[in-house]
Coordinates of C-alpha atoms in Angstrom, one line a residue:
Chain H
M1370 CA -24.1 -6.3 35.9
K1371 CA -21.1 -4.3 34.7
K1372 CA -19.8 -5.4 31.3
Q1373 CA -16.3 -6.7 30.9
I1374 CA -13.8 -4.1 29.7
D1375 CA -12.0 -5.3 26.6
V1376 CA -9.7 -2.5 25.8
Q1377 CA -8.2 0.1 28.1
L1378 CA -6.1 3.1 27.2
K1379 CA -4.6 4.8 30.2
N1380 CA -3.1 8.3 29.6
V1381 CA -1.6 7.2 26.3
Q1382 CA 0.6 9.6 24.5
K1383 CA 2.4 9.5 21.2
R1384 CA 4.9 11.9 19.7
F1385 CA 6.4 12.1 16.3
Q1386 CA 9.6 14.3 16.3
N1387 CA 8.5 16.4 19.3
Q1388 CA 5.0 16.8 18.0
V1389 CA 2.4 15.3 20.2
V1390 CA -0.1 13.5 18.0
V1391 CA -2.0 11.7 20.7
K1392 CA -2.4 13.4 24.1
N1393 CA -3.5 12.0 27.4
F1394 CA -5.8 9.5 25.7
D1395 CA -8.1 7.7 28.2
L1396 CA -10.6 5.2 27.0
E1397 CA -12.3 2.1 28.1
I1398 CA -14.1 -0.1 25.6
E1399 CA -16.6 -2.6 26.7
Q1400 CA -16.9 -6.1 25.4
G1401 CA -18.9 -6.3 22.2
E1402 CA -19.0 -2.5 21.8
F1403 CA -18.7 -0.8 18.4
I1404 CA -16.7 2.3 19.0
S1405 CA -15.6 4.9 16.4
L1406 CA -12.7 7.2 16.4
L1407 CA -13.9 10.1 14.5
G1408 CA -12.0 13.2 13.4
P1409 CA -10.4 15.1 10.6
S1410 CA -7.2 13.9 9.1
G1411 CA -4.3 14.5 11.4
C1412 CA -6.4 14.3 14.5
G1413 CA -4.5 11.2 15.8
K1414 CA -7.2 8.6 15.2
T1415 CA -5.1 6.4 13.0
T1416 CA -2.1 6.7 15.3
T1417 CA -4.3 5.6 18.2
L1418 CA -5.5 2.6 16.1
N1419 CA -2.0 1.7 15.2
M1420 CA -1.0 1.7 18.8
I1421 CA -3.8 -0.6 19.6
A1422 CA -2.8 -2.8 16.7
G1423 CA 0.8 -2.8 17.8
F1424 CA 2.3 -1.1 14.8
L1425 CA 3.3 1.8 17.0
D1426 CA 4.2 1.8 20.7
P1427 CA 2.9 4.5 23.0
D1428 CA 5.6 6.9 24.3
E1429 CA 3.7 7.1 27.6
G1430 CA 0.7 5.5 29.2
E1431 CA -0.6 2.0 29.2
L1432 CA -2.6 -0.1 26.8
L1433 CA -4.5 -3.1 28.0
I1434 CA -6.4 -5.7 25.9
K1435 CA -8.5 -8.1 27.8
G1436 CA -6.7 -7.0 31.0
K1437 CA -3.2 -7.8 29.6
R1438 CA -0.6 -5.1 29.2
M1439 CA 0.2 -4.8 25.5
N1440 CA 3.0 -2.2 25.5
G1441 CA 5.9 -3.6 23.5
V1442 CA 4.0 -6.7 22.4
P1443 CA 4.3 -7.1 18.6
P1444 CA 1.2 -7.1 16.4
Y1445 CA 1.5 -10.8 15.5
K1446 CA 1.2 -11.8 19.1
R1447 CA -1.9 -9.7 19.8
E1448 CA -4.6 -12.0 18.2
L1449 CA -6.4 -9.1 16.6
G1450 CA -8.3 -8.7 13.3
M1451 CA -7.8 -5.7 11.1
V1452 CA -9.3 -4.4 7.9
F1453 CA -7.5 -1.7 5.9
Q1454 CA -8.6 1.1 3.7
T1455 CA -6.7 -0.4 0.7
Y1456 CA -8.1 -3.9 1.3
S1457 CA -4.5 -5.2 1.6
L1458 CA -5.3 -8.7 0.2
F1459 CA -2.3 -10.7 -0.8
P1460 CA -2.3 -10.5 -4.6
H1461 CA -0.4 -13.8 -5.1
M1462 CA -2.9 -15.8 -3.0
T1463 CA -6.4 -16.9 -3.9
V1464 CA -9.3 -15.6 -1.9
G1465 CA -9.3 -18.9 0.0
E1466 CA -5.6 -18.7 0.8
N1467 CA -6.0 -15.1 1.8
I1468 CA -8.7 -15.9 4.3
G1469 CA -7.0 -19.0 5.4
Y1470 CA -3.6 -17.3 6.0
G1471 CA -4.3 -16.6 9.7
L1472 CA -5.3 -20.2 10.2
K1473 CA -2.3 -21.5 8.4
L1474 CA -0.1 -19.5 10.7
R1475 CA -2.0 -21.0 13.7
K1476 CA -1.3 -24.5 12.3
V1477 CA -5.0 -25.3 11.9
S1478 CA -5.5 -28.6 10.0
K1479 CA -6.2 -28.3 6.3
Q1480 CA -9.7 -29.7 6.6
E1481 CA -10.7 -27.4 9.4
Q1482 CA -9.3 -24.5 7.4
A1483 CA -11.5 -25.4 4.4
E1484 CA -14.5 -25.7 6.6
R1485 CA -14.0 -22.4 8.4
I1486 CA -13.1 -20.6 5.1
Q1487 CA -16.4 -21.7 3.6
K1488 CA -18.3 -20.7 6.7
V1489 CA -16.8 -17.2 6.8
L1490 CA -17.3 -16.8 3.1
E1491 CA -21.0 -17.5 3.6
L1492 CA -21.0 -15.0 6.4
V1493 CA -19.9 -12.2 4.1
K1494 CA -22.2 -13.5 1.4
L1495 CA -19.5 -14.5 -1.2
P1496 CA -19.6 -18.3 -1.0
H1497 CA -18.3 -19.0 -4.5
V1498 CA -15.1 -17.0 -4.8
A1499 CA -12.6 -19.0 -2.9
D1500 CA -10.6 -20.0 -6.0
R1501 CA -10.4 -16.6 -7.5
Y1502 CA -7.7 -14.1 -7.1
P1503 CA -8.3 -10.7 -5.4
K1504 CA -7.8 -8.9 -8.7
Q1505 CA -10.8 -10.6 -10.2
L1506 CA -13.1 -9.2 -7.5
S1507 CA -14.7 -5.7 -7.3
G1508 CA -13.7 -3.3 -4.6
G1509 CA -16.7 -4.1 -2.5
Q1510 CA -16.1 -7.8 -2.8
R1511 CA -12.4 -7.4 -1.9
Q1512 CA -13.3 -5.5 1.2
R1513 CA -15.8 -8.3 2.2
I1514 CA -13.0 -10.8 1.8
A1515 CA -10.7 -8.6 3.9
I1516 CA -13.4 -8.6 6.6
A1517 CA -13.7 -12.4 6.3
R1518 CA -9.9 -12.7 6.6
A1519 CA -9.9 -10.6 9.8
L1520 CA -12.9 -12.5 11.3
I1521 CA -11.9 -16.0 10.7
V1522 CA -9.2 -16.1 13.4
E1523 CA -11.9 -15.1 15.9
P1524 CA -10.0 -12.1 17.0
S1525 CA -10.4 -10.6 20.5
L1526 CA -10.8 -7.2 18.8
L1527 CA -11.6 -6.1 15.3
L1528 CA -9.9 -3.0 14.0
L1529 CA -11.3 -1.2 11.0
D1530 CA -9.1 1.5 9.5
E1531 CA -11.3 3.6 7.2
P1532 CA -12.5 0.4 5.5
L1533 CA -15.2 2.1 3.4
S1534 CA -13.2 5.1 2.2
N1535 CA -12.1 3.6 -1.1
L1536 CA -15.6 2.5 -2.2
D1537 CA -18.1 4.6 -4.1
A1538 CA -21.1 6.0 -2.4
K1539 CA -23.6 3.3 -3.0
L1540 CA -21.2 0.4 -2.2
R1541 CA -20.1 2.3 0.9
E1542 CA -23.6 2.4 2.2
E1543 CA -24.2 -1.3 1.4
L1544 CA -21.0 -2.3 3.1
R1545 CA -21.8 -0.1 6.1
D1546 CA -25.0 -2.0 6.6
E1547 CA -23.1 -5.2 6.2
L1548 CA -20.7 -4.2 8.9
K1549 CA -23.6 -3.4 11.2
R1550 CA -25.2 -6.8 10.5
L1551 CA -21.9 -8.6 11.0
H1552 CA -21.3 -6.8 14.3
Q1553 CA -24.8 -7.7 15.5
E1554 CA -24.3 -11.3 14.5
I1555 CA -20.8 -11.9 15.9
G1556 CA -20.6 -9.3 18.6
V1557 CA -16.9 -8.8 18.3
T1558 CA -15.6 -5.7 20.0
T1559 CA -14.9 -3.3 17.2
I1560 CA -12.8 -0.1 16.8
F1561 CA -13.6 1.8 13.7
V1562 CA -11.5 4.7 12.5
T1563 CA -13.2 7.1 10.1
H1564 CA -13.4 10.8 9.1
D1565 CA -17.0 10.3 7.9
Q1566 CA -19.5 11.4 10.5
E1567 CA -22.4 9.6 8.9
E1568 CA -20.5 6.2 9.1
A1569 CA -19.7 6.9 12.7
L1570 CA -23.2 8.0 13.6
S1571 CA -24.9 5.0 11.9
L1572 CA -22.6 2.3 13.1
S1573 CA -21.4 3.1 16.6
D1574 CA -22.5 2.4 20.1
R1575 CA -20.2 5.2 21.1
I1576 CA -18.1 7.8 19.2
V1577 CA -14.8 9.3 20.3
V1578 CA -14.5 12.6 18.5
M1579 CA -10.9 13.6 18.2
N1580 CA -9.1 16.8 17.2
Y1581 CA -5.4 17.6 17.3
G1582 CA -4.7 14.5 19.3
N1583 CA -7.2 15.4 22.0
I1584 CA -10.5 13.7 22.8
E1585 CA -13.1 16.3 22.2
Q1586 CA -16.0 14.2 23.4
I1587 CA -17.0 10.6 24.0
G1588 CA -20.6 9.7 23.7
T1589 CA -23.4 7.9 21.9
P1590 CA -24.2 9.1 18.4
Y1591 CA -27.3 10.9 19.9
E1592 CA -25.3 12.7 22.5
I1593 CA -22.6 13.7 20.0
Y1594 CA -25.1 15.1 17.6
N1595 CA -27.5 16.7 20.0
Q1596 CA -25.4 17.5 23.1
P1597 CA -22.0 18.5 21.7
K1598 CA -19.6 19.5 24.4
S1599 CA -17.5 21.8 22.3
E1600 CA -17.7 24.0 19.3
F1601 CA -15.5 21.6 17.4
V1602 CA -17.9 18.7 17.9
H1603 CA -20.8 20.9 17.0
T1604 CA -19.3 22.1 13.7
F1605 CA -17.6 18.9 12.8
I1606 CA -20.7 16.7 13.1
G1607 CA -23.4 17.8 10.8
K1608 CA -24.0 21.2 9.3
T1609 CA -24.7 24.2 11.5
N1610 CA -25.3 28.0 11.5
R1611 CA -22.6 29.8 13.5
L1612 CA -23.8 33.1 14.9
P1613 CA -21.3 35.0 17.1
G1614 CA -22.9 37.6 19.4
V1615 CA -23.3 39.0 23.0
V1616 CA -25.7 38.1 25.8
S1617 CA -28.0 41.1 25.9
S1618 CA -30.4 40.0 28.7
I1619 CA -31.5 37.0 30.8
D1620 CA -34.9 36.2 32.0
N1621 CA -36.5 33.2 33.7
M1622 CA -37.0 31.3 30.6
H1623 CA -34.4 32.5 28.1
V1624 CA -31.0 33.9 27.4
H1625 CA -31.3 36.6 24.8
V1626 CA -28.4 37.0 22.5
R1627 CA -27.8 39.8 20.0
T1628 CA -25.6 38.5 17.1
E1629 CA -23.0 40.6 15.4
N1630 CA -25.4 41.2 12.6
G1631 CA -28.1 42.4 14.9
L1632 CA -30.3 39.3 15.0
M1633 CA -32.0 38.6 18.3
I1634 CA -31.9 34.9 19.4
K1635 CA -33.5 33.2 22.4
A1636 CA -31.8 30.2 23.9
T1637 CA -32.8 28.1 26.9
Q1638 CA -31.3 29.0 30.3
S1639 CA -30.2 25.5 31.1
T1640 CA -27.3 25.4 28.8
G1641 CA -24.9 27.0 31.3
N1642 CA -24.2 30.0 33.4
W1643 CA -24.4 33.1 31.4
T1644 CA -23.9 36.8 32.3
V1645 CA -25.1 39.8 30.5
G1646 CA -22.5 41.3 28.2
Q1647 CA -20.7 38.0 27.7
S1648 CA -19.4 37.1 24.2
V1649 CA -21.0 33.9 23.0
T1650 CA -21.5 32.0 19.8
A1651 CA -25.0 30.6 19.0
F1652 CA -25.3 27.5 16.8
I1653 CA -28.5 26.3 15.1
R1654 CA -28.7 23.2 13.0
P1655 CA -30.2 23.8 9.5
E1656 CA -32.8 21.1 10.0
K1657 CA -34.1 22.6 13.2
I1658 CA -35.2 25.8 11.5
K1659 CA -38.7 25.7 10.1
L1660 CA -39.5 27.6 7.0
T1661 CA -42.9 29.0 6.5
T1662 CA -44.7 31.6 4.4
Q1663 CA -45.3 34.9 6.2
S1664 CA -49.0 34.4 6.2
E1665 CA -48.9 31.4 8.5
K1666 CA -49.1 32.0 12.2
D1667 CA -46.1 31.0 14.1
T1668 CA -45.7 30.4 17.9
S1669 CA -42.0 29.5 18.0
D1670 CA -39.6 31.1 20.5
N1671 CA -37.6 32.5 17.6
S1672 CA -39.1 33.8 14.5
V1673 CA -37.5 36.1 11.9
N1674 CA -38.4 37.2 8.4
G1675 CA -36.1 36.8 5.5
T1676 CA -35.7 36.3 1.8
L1677 CA -35.2 32.9 0.2
D1678 CA -31.9 33.3 -1.7
I1679 CA -31.2 29.9 -3.1
A1680 CA -33.2 26.7 -2.8
S1681 CA -31.4 23.5 -4.0
F1682 CA -33.6 20.5 -4.2
L1683 CA -31.6 17.4 -3.1
G1684 CA -34.3 14.7 -3.2
A1685 CA -35.1 13.9 0.4
F1686 CA -34.8 17.6 1.4
T1687 CA -34.2 21.0 0.0
E1688 CA -31.2 23.1 1.1
C1689 CA -32.0 26.7 1.4
K1690 CA -30.1 29.9 2.0
V1691 CA -32.2 32.6 3.6
S1692 CA -31.0 36.2 4.1
V1693 CA -32.2 37.7 7.3
G1694 CA -30.9 41.2 7.3
S1695 CA -27.2 40.7 6.7
T1696 CA -27.2 37.2 8.2
L1697 CA -27.3 34.2 5.8
L1698 CA -29.0 31.2 7.4
D1699 CA -28.7 27.6 6.1
V1700 CA -32.0 25.9 6.3
R1701 CA -32.7 22.2 5.5
M1702 CA -36.3 21.8 4.7
Q1703 CA -38.3 18.6 4.6
E1704 CA -40.5 18.9 1.6
K1705 CA -43.8 18.1 3.2
V1706 CA -43.5 20.9 5.8
W1707 CA -43.1 23.6 3.2
T1708 CA -46.2 25.4 2.1
G1709 CA -44.8 28.1 -0.1
N1710 CA -43.8 27.7 -3.7
G1711 CA -40.0 27.8 -3.1
Q1712 CA -39.2 30.6 -5.5
D1713 CA -35.9 32.4 -5.1
G1714 CA -36.5 35.8 -3.7
E1715 CA -39.6 34.8 -1.9
T1716 CA -40.2 36.3 1.5
V1717 CA -40.3 33.6 4.2
T1718 CA -40.3 33.2 8.0
C1719 CA -37.6 31.2 9.7
S1720 CA -38.5 29.9 13.1
W1721 CA -36.9 27.6 15.7
S1722 CA -37.3 26.6 19.3
A1723 CA -35.1 28.0 22.0
E1724 CA -34.1 24.5 22.9
D1725 CA -32.5 24.0 19.5
V1726 CA -30.1 26.9 20.0
F1727 CA -26.7 25.7 21.2
L1728 CA -24.8 28.4 23.1
M1729 CA -21.1 28.5 23.7
A1730 CA -18.9 31.0 25.5
E1731 CA -16.2 32.6 23.3
G1732 CA -13.0 30.7 23.3
G1733 CA -13.9 27.3 24.7
K1734 CA -16.6 25.4 26.4
Chain F
M1211 CA -3.1 -0.4 -36.0
L1212 CA -2.5 3.3 -36.3
K1213 CA -5.9 4.0 -34.9
R1214 CA -5.4 1.8 -31.9
F1215 CA -2.0 3.1 -31.2
P1216 CA -1.9 6.7 -32.4
Y1217 CA 1.5 7.4 -30.9
L1218 CA 3.3 4.6 -32.8
F1219 CA 5.3 7.1 -34.8
L1220 CA 7.2 8.0 -31.7
L1221 CA 9.0 4.6 -32.0
L1222 CA 10.1 5.3 -35.6
P1223 CA 13.6 6.7 -34.9
A1224 CA 14.4 3.9 -32.5
L1225 CA 13.1 1.3 -35.0
I1226 CA 15.1 2.7 -37.9
L1227 CA 18.2 2.7 -35.8
L1228 CA 17.6 -0.9 -34.6
L1229 CA 17.0 -2.1 -38.1
G1230 CA 20.2 -0.5 -39.4
V1231 CA 22.6 -1.4 -36.7
F1232 CA 21.1 -4.6 -35.3
V1233 CA 18.6 -6.5 -37.5
I1234 CA 20.4 -6.1 -40.8
P1235 CA 23.9 -6.9 -39.3
M1236 CA 22.4 -9.9 -37.6
L1237 CA 21.0 -11.1 -40.9
F1238 CA 24.4 -10.7 -42.4
I1239 CA 25.9 -12.8 -39.7
L1240 CA 23.3 -15.4 -40.2
V1241 CA 24.0 -15.5 -43.9
L1242 CA 27.7 -15.5 -43.2
S1243 CA 27.5 -18.5 -41.0
F1244 CA 26.2 -20.6 -43.9
Q1245 CA 29.2 -19.8 -46.1
G1246 CA 31.8 -22.3 -47.0
V1247 CA 35.5 -21.6 -47.7
E1248 CA 34.7 -20.6 -51.3
G1249 CA 31.8 -18.4 -50.3
Q1250 CA 29.2 -21.0 -51.4
F1251 CA 26.2 -22.0 -49.3
S1252 CA 27.3 -24.7 -46.8
L1253 CA 26.5 -26.3 -43.5
E1254 CA 30.2 -26.9 -42.9
N1255 CA 30.6 -24.5 -40.0
Y1256 CA 27.7 -26.0 -38.1
K1257 CA 29.0 -29.4 -38.8
T1258 CA 32.4 -28.4 -37.4
I1259 CA 30.7 -27.0 -34.2
F1260 CA 28.4 -29.9 -33.6
T1261 CA 30.9 -32.7 -34.2
D1262 CA 33.9 -31.2 -32.3
V1263 CA 33.4 -31.9 -28.6
Y1264 CA 35.7 -28.9 -27.9
Y1265 CA 32.9 -26.4 -28.9
W1266 CA 30.5 -28.3 -26.6
E1267 CA 32.9 -27.9 -23.7
V1268 CA 33.2 -24.2 -24.3
L1269 CA 29.5 -23.8 -24.6
W1270 CA 28.9 -25.7 -21.4
K1271 CA 31.5 -23.6 -19.7
T1272 CA 29.9 -20.4 -20.9
I1273 CA 26.5 -21.5 -19.5
K1274 CA 28.1 -22.7 -16.3
I1275 CA 29.9 -19.3 -15.7
S1276 CA 26.6 -17.5 -16.5
L1277 CA 24.7 -19.6 -14.0
Y1278 CA 27.3 -19.0 -11.3
T1279 CA 27.1 -15.3 -12.0
V1280 CA 23.4 -15.3 -11.8
F1281 CA 23.6 -17.2 -8.5
F1282 CA 26.1 -14.8 -6.9
T1283 CA 24.5 -11.6 -8.1
L1284 CA 21.1 -12.9 -6.8
V1285 CA 22.4 -13.8 -3.4
L1286 CA 24.4 -10.5 -3.0
A1287 CA 21.8 -8.3 -4.6
F1288 CA 18.7 -9.4 -2.6
P1289 CA 19.7 -8.0 0.8
V1290 CA 20.8 -4.7 -0.8
A1291 CA 17.5 -4.4 -2.6
M1292 CA 15.6 -5.2 0.6
F1293 CA 17.6 -2.5 2.4
M1294 CA 16.7 0.0 -0.3
A1295 CA 13.0 -0.9 -0.2
K1296 CA 12.9 -0.5 3.6
T1297 CA 14.8 2.7 3.5
P1298 CA 12.9 5.5 1.7
G1299 CA 14.2 9.0 1.2
K1300 CA 17.7 10.3 0.9
L1301 CA 19.5 7.2 2.0
R1302 CA 17.8 5.1 -0.6
G1303 CA 18.9 7.7 -3.2
L1304 CA 22.5 7.5 -2.0
V1305 CA 22.5 3.7 -2.2
T1306 CA 21.1 3.8 -5.7
M1307 CA 23.8 6.2 -6.7
L1308 CA 26.5 4.0 -5.1
I1309 CA 25.2 1.1 -7.1
I1310 CA 25.2 2.9 -10.4
C1311 CA 28.4 4.9 -10.1
P1312 CA 30.8 2.0 -10.7
H1313 CA 29.3 1.9 -14.2
L1314 CA 30.7 5.4 -14.9
I1315 CA 34.0 3.6 -15.1
S1316 CA 34.8 1.3 -18.1
V1317 CA 34.5 -2.4 -17.4
V1318 CA 38.0 -2.8 -18.7
I1319 CA 39.4 -0.5 -15.9
R1320 CA 37.3 -2.3 -13.3
N1321 CA 38.5 -5.7 -14.4
F1322 CA 42.1 -4.5 -14.1
G1323 CA 41.2 -3.3 -10.7
W1324 CA 40.5 -6.9 -9.8
V1325 CA 44.1 -7.8 -10.9
V1326 CA 45.4 -5.6 -8.1
I1327 CA 43.1 -7.4 -5.6
L1328 CA 43.2 -11.0 -6.9
G1329 CA 46.5 -11.4 -8.7
E1330 CA 49.3 -13.5 -7.4
T1331 CA 50.9 -10.4 -5.9
G1332 CA 47.5 -8.9 -5.2
W1333 CA 46.7 -7.8 -1.6
I1334 CA 44.5 -10.8 -0.8
N1335 CA 47.3 -13.3 -1.6
V1336 CA 49.9 -11.1 0.0
T1337 CA 47.9 -10.8 3.2
L1338 CA 47.1 -14.5 3.4
M1339 CA 50.7 -15.4 2.8
D1340 CA 51.9 -12.8 5.3
L1341 CA 49.6 -14.3 7.9
G1342 CA 51.0 -17.6 7.1
L1343 CA 47.7 -19.1 6.2
I1344 CA 48.8 -20.2 2.7
E1345 CA 52.2 -20.9 1.3
Q1346 CA 51.5 -20.7 -2.4
P1347 CA 49.4 -17.8 -3.8
L1348 CA 45.8 -18.8 -4.5
R1349 CA 44.7 -18.7 -8.2
F1350 CA 41.8 -16.3 -8.4
M1351 CA 42.7 -15.0 -11.9
Y1352 CA 42.9 -16.6 -15.3
N1353 CA 40.4 -19.3 -14.4
E1354 CA 36.6 -19.6 -14.1
V1355 CA 36.6 -18.2 -10.6
G1356 CA 38.1 -14.9 -11.9
V1357 CA 35.6 -14.7 -14.7
V1358 CA 32.7 -15.3 -12.3
I1359 CA 34.0 -12.6 -9.8
G1360 CA 34.5 -10.1 -12.7
L1361 CA 31.0 -10.8 -14.2
T1362 CA 29.3 -10.6 -10.8
D1363 CA 30.9 -7.3 -10.2
A1364 CA 30.0 -6.1 -13.7
F1365 CA 26.3 -7.1 -13.5
I1366 CA 25.2 -7.0 -9.9
A1367 CA 23.7 -3.5 -10.4
Y1368 CA 21.2 -4.8 -12.8
M1369 CA 20.1 -7.5 -10.4
V1370 CA 19.8 -5.0 -7.5
L1371 CA 17.8 -2.5 -9.5
A1372 CA 15.5 -5.2 -10.9
I1373 CA 14.7 -6.6 -7.5
A1374 CA 14.4 -3.3 -5.8
T1375 CA 11.9 -2.1 -8.3
S1376 CA 9.6 -4.9 -7.7
L1377 CA 10.1 -4.6 -3.9
Y1378 CA 9.1 -0.9 -4.1
S1379 CA 5.8 -1.8 -5.7
I1380 CA 4.7 -4.0 -2.8
D1381 CA 1.9 -2.3 -0.9
Q1382 CA 3.3 -1.7 2.6
S1383 CA 0.0 -2.4 4.2
L1384 CA 0.4 -6.0 3.2
Y1385 CA 3.1 -6.4 5.8
K1386 CA 0.7 -4.9 8.4
A1387 CA -2.0 -7.3 7.3
A1388 CA 0.4 -10.3 7.5
S1389 CA 1.6 -9.1 10.9
I1390 CA -1.8 -8.7 12.4
L1391 CA -2.8 -12.1 11.1
G1392 CA 0.1 -13.6 13.2
A1393 CA 3.1 -13.6 10.9
N1394 CA 6.5 -12.8 12.4
R1395 CA 9.2 -11.1 10.4
I1396 CA 10.6 -14.3 8.9
Q1397 CA 7.1 -15.7 8.0
S1398 CA 6.2 -12.3 6.4
F1399 CA 9.4 -12.4 4.4
F1400 CA 8.7 -15.9 3.0
H1401 CA 5.0 -15.4 2.5
V1402 CA 4.8 -11.9 1.3
T1403 CA 8.1 -10.3 0.3
L1404 CA 9.7 -13.2 -1.5
P1405 CA 6.7 -14.2 -3.7
L1406 CA 5.9 -10.6 -4.6
S1407 CA 9.5 -9.9 -5.5
M1408 CA 9.6 -12.7 -8.0
P1409 CA 8.9 -10.5 -11.1
G1410 CA 12.0 -8.5 -10.2
V1411 CA 14.0 -11.6 -9.4
F1412 CA 13.1 -13.2 -12.8
A1413 CA 13.8 -10.0 -14.7
G1414 CA 17.2 -9.8 -13.0
I1415 CA 18.0 -13.4 -13.7
T1416 CA 17.1 -13.1 -17.3
L1417 CA 19.0 -9.9 -17.7
V1418 CA 22.2 -11.1 -15.9
F1419 CA 22.1 -14.5 -17.6
S1420 CA 21.9 -13.0 -21.1
L1421 CA 24.5 -10.4 -20.3
S1422 CA 26.9 -13.0 -18.9
M1423 CA 26.4 -15.4 -21.8
S1424 CA 27.4 -12.7 -24.3
A1425 CA 30.1 -11.0 -22.2
Y1426 CA 33.4 -10.7 -24.0
V1427 CA 35.6 -8.2 -22.1
T1428 CA 35.5 -9.8 -18.6
P1429 CA 36.2 -13.4 -19.8
A1430 CA 39.0 -12.0 -22.0
L1431 CA 40.7 -10.0 -19.2
M1432 CA 39.9 -12.1 -16.1
G1433 CA 40.0 -15.5 -17.8
G1434 CA 43.0 -14.8 -20.0
T1435 CA 44.0 -17.6 -22.3
G1436 CA 43.0 -20.1 -19.6
V1437 CA 39.2 -19.7 -20.0
K1438 CA 37.5 -19.8 -23.3
V1439 CA 33.9 -18.9 -23.7
I1440 CA 31.8 -18.7 -26.8
P1441 CA 32.2 -14.9 -27.2
T1442 CA 36.0 -15.0 -26.9
L1443 CA 36.1 -18.0 -29.2
A1444 CA 34.0 -16.2 -31.9
F1445 CA 36.2 -13.1 -31.5
E1446 CA 39.3 -15.3 -32.0
Q1447 CA 37.9 -17.0 -35.1
I1448 CA 37.1 -13.6 -36.7
M1449 CA 40.0 -11.5 -35.6
A1450 CA 42.9 -14.0 -35.3
V1451 CA 42.1 -17.0 -37.4
L1452 CA 40.1 -14.8 -39.9
N1453 CA 37.6 -17.6 -40.3
W1454 CA 34.6 -15.3 -40.4
P1455 CA 32.0 -17.9 -41.2
L1456 CA 32.9 -20.1 -38.3
G1457 CA 32.9 -17.0 -36.0
A1458 CA 29.5 -16.1 -37.3
A1459 CA 28.2 -19.6 -36.7
L1460 CA 29.5 -19.5 -33.1
A1461 CA 27.7 -16.2 -32.6
I1462 CA 24.4 -17.7 -33.9
L1463 CA 24.9 -20.7 -31.6
L1464 CA 25.3 -18.4 -28.7
L1465 CA 22.2 -16.4 -29.6
G1466 CA 20.2 -19.6 -30.1
C1467 CA 21.3 -21.0 -26.8
T1468 CA 20.5 -17.9 -24.8
V1469 CA 17.1 -17.4 -26.4
L1470 CA 16.3 -21.1 -25.8
L1471 CA 17.3 -21.0 -22.1
V1472 CA 15.6 -17.7 -21.4
T1473 CA 12.4 -18.9 -23.0
L1474 CA 12.5 -22.2 -21.1
F1475 CA 13.1 -20.3 -17.9
S1476 CA 10.2 -17.9 -18.4
R1477 CA 7.9 -20.9 -19.3
L1478 CA 8.9 -22.5 -16.1
V1479 CA 8.1 -19.6 -13.9
E1480 CA 4.9 -18.6 -15.7
T1481 CA 2.8 -20.9 -13.6
K1482 CA -0.7 -19.8 -12.6
R1483 CA 0.5 -18.2 -9.3
Y1484 CA 3.2 -16.0 -10.8
K1485 CA 1.0 -15.0 -13.7
E1486 CA -1.2 -13.3 -11.2
V1487 CA 1.7 -11.5 -9.6
F1488 CA 3.3 -10.6 -12.9
S1489 CA 0.2 -9.1 -14.5
S1490 CA -0.5 -6.9 -11.5

């Protein structure tokens, strides 16, 4: 059974003073989906969200929510919920009044208001703060209240505008898990705008990666990370080694690439149609490279010797920089795998599978 | 004290100046107000004031004129402040300048300007009579109406700037939040803009009220001999009647009244809700 489509953007465009900030945006969001708009600042993600919210109107194209055309409909008639980066709680209202504001506008009876406020406060795990003022709460608590305020009206769509960006690292993670739990519990269709790839990867059913107003790729977190469709997606999501070079030969199994620094790299054939002499760029994720001492026997497709320049211990893993000839490789090493002693200047072997090499033709896809 | 506020010495020049030109003279006036005809200590002046109903009438008129001025400045200033808050950039700067620049001209000149507009042969009366709408010229000058018009003109800038400042500090995303929750523009004005502008409104009211209570030039010029307020009365006692002690007592009465009313007013508005807004 095909799921119901909650939000539809059809060829949406937005310009600010002749500059196109959102180009030919096409997206369908299914009911109950958690979708992230991810990209660097200025990529058009916030503009897109503001169009869905109704703060901006598209210059071209159509926006449909629950099948109804929304172009020109003001935000207060859209029945949405929204959470902002700066919490945006009304400072002159108590927490209870803040949360109840949407119900008050909908002329819900006082008694029902009180019941629903209590219920939603319990949902965000802050049952005893209704009489306090926002200023008396911590940042994390304020954002929970803001979420409660958005959810209480039972919105058809929940919009999250970088809701975690103002919080410190630990709280951010805590609230991220909270968002995930709430989404699983309530199942409201959610659009989440963020520049933080980790947030997007951990929360989303699907991610829309944006750059300069264009959609670079739409896909599940797994697809975005492991099957990036463009160089931008590959470099924006996660760390990577970027190695420009030329296709030197092709055999049944592999494409052989000679990088500018003289490194020979094998990649799998299946990644595209390649011709000998073509300029390409090879990408390898730091965590896909295995680091071993030279004495160990290695059977990987790719295996090069180098010198360990810097090893920075970061707890869960160690970030290494390895010089291979004149190429500097970033390697992320899980501690258990490592058998050497991790001294700077040590001679090591870097190896990786041909499948983990991501090849891209110069100047595009 | 010095350890907690290491930069206290920066206040020193201002404090010395205030002490010399404000605190000490005020003490002199206080002492003066308790002097009898012979220079001895006496409650005579206060007895005169409190027993003569004339002074009570003048005091009430002073308060009434000040309240009207507060009302009109408030009503006229709020939309201007709103416009300024909603219009960032160059236009806002221009409006701010337009509001401040009349103050480059002496209030005396500005009051005389009103004579040209409001006088019996001023253009309002002339136009209305030419149109046949009235037969006798309307009296705008030398009565309370004239004083209120003059004071409103003189003090409106303070009200605009006080309100605008508090409107500027409202987080714009609050309007987005209200809107997405279902508030239309009118609801958002009454539920967000108005309550959050209250610190500015109260500051403006306090400022304009105290300024109007103590205004001398405008009541003297726009009210003429027809409108007596406490400041003009005190001036008259000191400069014309040469009864300095009674003038001093009137000045103290004015000060006392203004302080009392302003204090009562701020007590009134400092309820729980506004405390939250004010301290943010």
